[in-house]
PDB file of C-alpha atoms in Angstrom:
ATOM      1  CA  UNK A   1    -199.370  65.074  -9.643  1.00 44.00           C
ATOM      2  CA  UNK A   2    -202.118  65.923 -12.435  1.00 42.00           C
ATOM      3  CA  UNK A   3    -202.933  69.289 -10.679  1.00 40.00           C
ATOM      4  CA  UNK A   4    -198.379  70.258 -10.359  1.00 40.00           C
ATOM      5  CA  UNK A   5    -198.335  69.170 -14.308  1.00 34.00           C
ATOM      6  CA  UNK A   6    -201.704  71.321 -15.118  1.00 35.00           C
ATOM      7  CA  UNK A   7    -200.205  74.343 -13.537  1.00 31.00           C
ATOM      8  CA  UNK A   8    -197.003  73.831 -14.877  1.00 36.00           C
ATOM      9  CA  UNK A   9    -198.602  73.702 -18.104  1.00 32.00           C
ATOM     10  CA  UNK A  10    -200.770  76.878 -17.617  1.00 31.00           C
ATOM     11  CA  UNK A  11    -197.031  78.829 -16.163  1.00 37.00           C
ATOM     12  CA  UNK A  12    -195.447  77.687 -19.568  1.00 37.00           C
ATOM     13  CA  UNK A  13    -198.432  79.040 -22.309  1.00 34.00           C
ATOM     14  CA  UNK A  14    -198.779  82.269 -19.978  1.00 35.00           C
ATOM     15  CA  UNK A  15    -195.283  82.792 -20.194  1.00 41.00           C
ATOM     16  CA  UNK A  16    -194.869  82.226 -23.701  1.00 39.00           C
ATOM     17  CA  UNK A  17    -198.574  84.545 -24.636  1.00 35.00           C
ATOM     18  CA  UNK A  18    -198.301  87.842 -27.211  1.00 39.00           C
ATOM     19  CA  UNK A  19    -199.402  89.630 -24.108  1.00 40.00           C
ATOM     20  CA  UNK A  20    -196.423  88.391 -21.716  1.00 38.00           C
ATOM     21  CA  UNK A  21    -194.006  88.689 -24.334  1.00 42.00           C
ATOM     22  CA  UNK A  22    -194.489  92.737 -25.040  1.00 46.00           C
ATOM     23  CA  UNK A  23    -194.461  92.926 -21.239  1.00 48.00           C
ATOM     24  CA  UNK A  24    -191.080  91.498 -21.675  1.00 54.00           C
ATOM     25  CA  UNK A  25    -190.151  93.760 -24.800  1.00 69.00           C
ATOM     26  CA  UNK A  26    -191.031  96.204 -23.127  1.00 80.00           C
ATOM     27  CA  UNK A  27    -189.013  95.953 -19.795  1.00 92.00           C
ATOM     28  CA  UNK A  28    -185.759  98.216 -19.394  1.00 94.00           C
ATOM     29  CA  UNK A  29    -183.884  95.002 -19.435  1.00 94.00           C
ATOM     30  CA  UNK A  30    -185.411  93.556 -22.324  1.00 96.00           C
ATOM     31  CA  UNK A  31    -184.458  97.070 -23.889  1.00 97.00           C
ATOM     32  CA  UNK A  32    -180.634  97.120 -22.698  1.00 96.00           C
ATOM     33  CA  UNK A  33    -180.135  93.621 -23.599  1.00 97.00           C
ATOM     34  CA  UNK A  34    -181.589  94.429 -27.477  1.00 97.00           C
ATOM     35  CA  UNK A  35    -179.092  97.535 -26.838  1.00 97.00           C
ATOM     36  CA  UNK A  36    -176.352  95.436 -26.728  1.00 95.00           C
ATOM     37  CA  UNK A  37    -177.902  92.928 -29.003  1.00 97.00           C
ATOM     38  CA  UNK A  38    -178.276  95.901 -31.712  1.00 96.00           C
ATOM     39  CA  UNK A  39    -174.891  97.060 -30.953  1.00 95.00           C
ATOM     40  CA  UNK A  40    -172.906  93.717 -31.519  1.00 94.00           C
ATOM     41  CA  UNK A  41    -174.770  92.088 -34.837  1.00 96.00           C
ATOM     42  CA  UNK A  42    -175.650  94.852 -36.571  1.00 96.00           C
ATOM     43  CA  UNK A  43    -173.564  98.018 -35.485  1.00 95.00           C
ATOM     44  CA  UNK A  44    -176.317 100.118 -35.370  1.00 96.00           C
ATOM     45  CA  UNK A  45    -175.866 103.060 -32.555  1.00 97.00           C
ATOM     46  CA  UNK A  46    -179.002 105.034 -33.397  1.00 97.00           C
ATOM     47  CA  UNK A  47    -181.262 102.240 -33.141  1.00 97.00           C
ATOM     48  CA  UNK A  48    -179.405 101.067 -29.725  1.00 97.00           C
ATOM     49  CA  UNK A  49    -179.627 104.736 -28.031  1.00 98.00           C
ATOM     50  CA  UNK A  50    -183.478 104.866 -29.223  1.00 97.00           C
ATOM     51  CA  UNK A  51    -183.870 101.728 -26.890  1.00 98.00           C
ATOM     52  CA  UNK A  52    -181.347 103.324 -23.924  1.00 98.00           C
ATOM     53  CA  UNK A  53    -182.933 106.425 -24.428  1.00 98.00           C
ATOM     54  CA  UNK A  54    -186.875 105.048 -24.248  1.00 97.00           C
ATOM     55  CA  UNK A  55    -185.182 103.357 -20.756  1.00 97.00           C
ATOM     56  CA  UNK A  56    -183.715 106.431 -19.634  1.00 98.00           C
ATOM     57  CA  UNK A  57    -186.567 108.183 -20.106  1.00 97.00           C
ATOM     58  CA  UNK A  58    -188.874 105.615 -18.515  1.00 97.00           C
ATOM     59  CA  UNK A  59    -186.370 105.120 -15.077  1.00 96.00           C
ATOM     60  CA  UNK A  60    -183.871 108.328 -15.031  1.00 96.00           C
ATOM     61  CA  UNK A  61    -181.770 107.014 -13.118  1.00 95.00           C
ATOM     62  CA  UNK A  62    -180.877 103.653 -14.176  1.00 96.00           C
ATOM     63  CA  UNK A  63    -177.028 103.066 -14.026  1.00 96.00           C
ATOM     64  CA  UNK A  64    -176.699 100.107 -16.612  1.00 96.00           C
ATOM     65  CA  UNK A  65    -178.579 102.462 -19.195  1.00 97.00           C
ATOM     66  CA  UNK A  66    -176.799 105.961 -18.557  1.00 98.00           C
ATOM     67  CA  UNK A  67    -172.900 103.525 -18.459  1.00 97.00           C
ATOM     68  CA  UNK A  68    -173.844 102.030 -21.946  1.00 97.00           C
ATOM     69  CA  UNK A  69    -175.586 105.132 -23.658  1.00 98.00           C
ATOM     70  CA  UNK A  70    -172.248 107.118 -22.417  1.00 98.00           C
ATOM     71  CA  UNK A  71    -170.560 104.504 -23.793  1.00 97.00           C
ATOM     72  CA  UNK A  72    -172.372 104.390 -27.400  1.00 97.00           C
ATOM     73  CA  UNK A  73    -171.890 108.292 -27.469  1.00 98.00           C
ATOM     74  CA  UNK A  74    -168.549 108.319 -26.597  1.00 97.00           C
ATOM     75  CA  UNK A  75    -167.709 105.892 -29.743  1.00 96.00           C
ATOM     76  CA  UNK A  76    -169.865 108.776 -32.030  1.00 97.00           C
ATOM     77  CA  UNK A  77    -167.518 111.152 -30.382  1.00 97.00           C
ATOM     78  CA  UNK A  78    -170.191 112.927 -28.496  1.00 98.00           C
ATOM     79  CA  UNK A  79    -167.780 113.048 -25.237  1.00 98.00           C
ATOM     80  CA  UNK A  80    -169.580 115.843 -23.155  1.00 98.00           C
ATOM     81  CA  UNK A  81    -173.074 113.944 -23.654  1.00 98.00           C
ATOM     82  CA  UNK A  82    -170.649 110.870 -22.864  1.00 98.00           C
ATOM     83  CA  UNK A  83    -169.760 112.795 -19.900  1.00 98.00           C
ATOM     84  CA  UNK A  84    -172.791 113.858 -18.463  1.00 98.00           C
ATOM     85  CA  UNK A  85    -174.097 110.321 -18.444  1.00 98.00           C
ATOM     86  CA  UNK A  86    -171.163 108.860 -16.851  1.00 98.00           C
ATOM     87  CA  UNK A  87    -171.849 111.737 -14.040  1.00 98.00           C
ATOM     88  CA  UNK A  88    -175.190 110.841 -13.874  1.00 98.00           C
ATOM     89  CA  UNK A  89    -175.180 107.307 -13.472  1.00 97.00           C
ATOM     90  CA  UNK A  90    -172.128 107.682 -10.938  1.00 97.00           C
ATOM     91  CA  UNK A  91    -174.319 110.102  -8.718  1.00 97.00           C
ATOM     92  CA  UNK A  92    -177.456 107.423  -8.419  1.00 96.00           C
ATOM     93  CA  UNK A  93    -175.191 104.694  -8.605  1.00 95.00           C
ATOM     94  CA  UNK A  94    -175.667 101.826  -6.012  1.00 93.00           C
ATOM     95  CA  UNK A  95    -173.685  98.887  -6.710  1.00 90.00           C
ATOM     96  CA  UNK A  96    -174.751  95.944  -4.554  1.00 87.00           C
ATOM     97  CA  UNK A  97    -178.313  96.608  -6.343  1.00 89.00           C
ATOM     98  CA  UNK A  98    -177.428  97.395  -9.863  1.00 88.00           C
ATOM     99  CA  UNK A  99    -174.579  95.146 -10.677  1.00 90.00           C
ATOM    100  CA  UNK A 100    -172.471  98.174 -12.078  1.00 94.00           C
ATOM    101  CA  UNK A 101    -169.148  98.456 -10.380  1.00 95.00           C
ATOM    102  CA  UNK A 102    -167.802 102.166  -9.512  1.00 96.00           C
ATOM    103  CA  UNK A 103    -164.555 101.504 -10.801  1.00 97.00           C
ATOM    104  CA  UNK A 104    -165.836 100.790 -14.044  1.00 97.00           C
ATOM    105  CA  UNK A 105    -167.901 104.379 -14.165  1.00 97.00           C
ATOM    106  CA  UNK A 106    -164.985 106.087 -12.704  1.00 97.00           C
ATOM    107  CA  UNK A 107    -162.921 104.607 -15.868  1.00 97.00           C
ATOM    108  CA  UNK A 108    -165.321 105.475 -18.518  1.00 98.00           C
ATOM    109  CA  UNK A 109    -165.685 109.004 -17.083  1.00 98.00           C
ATOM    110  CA  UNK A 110    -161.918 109.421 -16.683  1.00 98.00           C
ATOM    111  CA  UNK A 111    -161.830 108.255 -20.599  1.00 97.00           C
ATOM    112  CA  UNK A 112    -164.249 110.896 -22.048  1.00 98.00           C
ATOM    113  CA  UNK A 113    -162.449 113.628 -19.806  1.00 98.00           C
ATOM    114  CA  UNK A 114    -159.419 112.830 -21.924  1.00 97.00           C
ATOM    115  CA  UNK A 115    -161.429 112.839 -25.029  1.00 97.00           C
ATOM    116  CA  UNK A 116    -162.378 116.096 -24.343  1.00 98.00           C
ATOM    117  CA  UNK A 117    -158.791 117.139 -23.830  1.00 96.00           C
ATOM    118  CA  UNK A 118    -159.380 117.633 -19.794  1.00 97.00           C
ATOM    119  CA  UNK A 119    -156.266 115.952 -19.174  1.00 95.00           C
ATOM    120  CA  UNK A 120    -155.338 116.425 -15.870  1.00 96.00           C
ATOM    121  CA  UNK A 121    -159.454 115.364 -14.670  1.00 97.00           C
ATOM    122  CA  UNK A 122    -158.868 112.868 -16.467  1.00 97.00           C
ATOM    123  CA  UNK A 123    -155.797 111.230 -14.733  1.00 97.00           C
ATOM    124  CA  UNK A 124    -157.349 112.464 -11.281  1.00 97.00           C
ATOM    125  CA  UNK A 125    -160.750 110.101 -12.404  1.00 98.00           C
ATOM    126  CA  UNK A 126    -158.139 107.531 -13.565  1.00 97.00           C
ATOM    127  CA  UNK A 127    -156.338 107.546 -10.284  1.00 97.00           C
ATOM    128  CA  UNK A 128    -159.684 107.552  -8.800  1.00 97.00           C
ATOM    129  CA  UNK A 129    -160.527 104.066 -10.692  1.00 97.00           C
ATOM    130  CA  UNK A 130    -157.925 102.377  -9.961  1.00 97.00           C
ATOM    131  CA  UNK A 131    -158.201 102.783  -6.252  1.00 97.00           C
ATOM    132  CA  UNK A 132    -161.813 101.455  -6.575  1.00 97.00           C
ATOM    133  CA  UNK A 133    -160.681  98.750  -8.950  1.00 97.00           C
ATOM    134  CA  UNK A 134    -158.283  97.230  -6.303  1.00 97.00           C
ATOM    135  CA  UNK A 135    -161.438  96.615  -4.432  1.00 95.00           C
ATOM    136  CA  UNK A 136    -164.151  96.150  -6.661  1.00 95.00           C
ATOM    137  CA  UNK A 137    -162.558  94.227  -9.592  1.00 94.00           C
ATOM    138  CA  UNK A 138    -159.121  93.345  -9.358  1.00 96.00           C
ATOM    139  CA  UNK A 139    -159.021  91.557 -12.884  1.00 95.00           C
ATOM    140  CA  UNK A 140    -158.795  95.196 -14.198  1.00 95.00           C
ATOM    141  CA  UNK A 141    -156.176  97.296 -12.494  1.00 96.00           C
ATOM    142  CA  UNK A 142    -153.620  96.889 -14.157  1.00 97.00           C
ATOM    143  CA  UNK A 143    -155.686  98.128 -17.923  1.00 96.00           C
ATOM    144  CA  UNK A 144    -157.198 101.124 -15.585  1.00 96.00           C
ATOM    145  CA  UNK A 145    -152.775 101.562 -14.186  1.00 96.00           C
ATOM    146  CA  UNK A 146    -152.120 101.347 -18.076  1.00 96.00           C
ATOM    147  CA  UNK A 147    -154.213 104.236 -18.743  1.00 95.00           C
ATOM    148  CA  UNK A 148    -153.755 105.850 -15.592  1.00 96.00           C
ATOM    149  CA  UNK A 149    -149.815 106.004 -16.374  1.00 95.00           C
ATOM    150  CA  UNK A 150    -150.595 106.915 -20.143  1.00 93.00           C
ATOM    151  CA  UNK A 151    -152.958 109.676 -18.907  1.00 92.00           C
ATOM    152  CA  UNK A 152    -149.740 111.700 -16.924  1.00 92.00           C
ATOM    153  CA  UNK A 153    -147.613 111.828 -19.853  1.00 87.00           C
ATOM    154  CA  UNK A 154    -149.903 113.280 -22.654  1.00 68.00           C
TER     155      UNK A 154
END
């Protein structure tokens, strides 16, 4: 019982150490989650795409990074860099290992197409989404139908 508590002991102070907590700092999800953190308390988008971008650069082709730095440029209005992220990240895209659902790519993209006044991509993508929504996250087909639907008439 002494030896279980020492070494539980030891786990906790190495866990808490300077040196294990900028190995955490520094890890891509440690970065995305100060992303979002950055984002939503203090609205700053050039400090949150200095994180995605160190990520990005560090793993090229992590989904989670390119979906939310598409996402941050697309609010700036950058739409083709929004773009070319959201085709990135649906090309290495594997979602049973990232967590990042291919309808939800397939919506984003099919929203900075029609940004960029590529209307009928756009409703193609939308169409596109909503098919893999049905399947991969039913709580949102009928926002992706709304936009779908919107998307043919404009």
């Amino acid at each position: 019982m002494k030896r279980i508590l020492t070494l539980t002991l030891l786990a906790t102070t190495l866990a808490f150490s300077p040196a294990c907590a900028q190995k955490m700092s520094s890890s891509p999800e440690y970065k995305i989650q100060k992303a979002y953190e950055v984002l939503n308390e203090e609205n700053d988008t050039e400090k949150a795409l200095d994180l995605l971008d160190e990520v990005i650069d560090e793993i090229p082709d992590h989904a989670g990074a390119l979906l939310l730095r598409g996402r941050v440029l697309g609010s700036t209005g950058e739409y083709g860099k929004a773009l070319a992220d959201f085709n990135a990240a649906i090309k290495v895209n594997k979602p049973k290992k990232t967590g990042v659902l291919s309808s939800t790519l397939h919506a984003c993209r099919a929203q900075a197409l029609s940004d960029l006044d590529r209307d009928e991509e756009a409703a193609d993508e939308y169409k596109m989404a909503l098919e893999m929504a049905r399947k991969d996250n039913p709580s949102v087909v009928q926002n992706i139908a709304f936009d779908y639907s919107r998307s043919l008439f404009f």
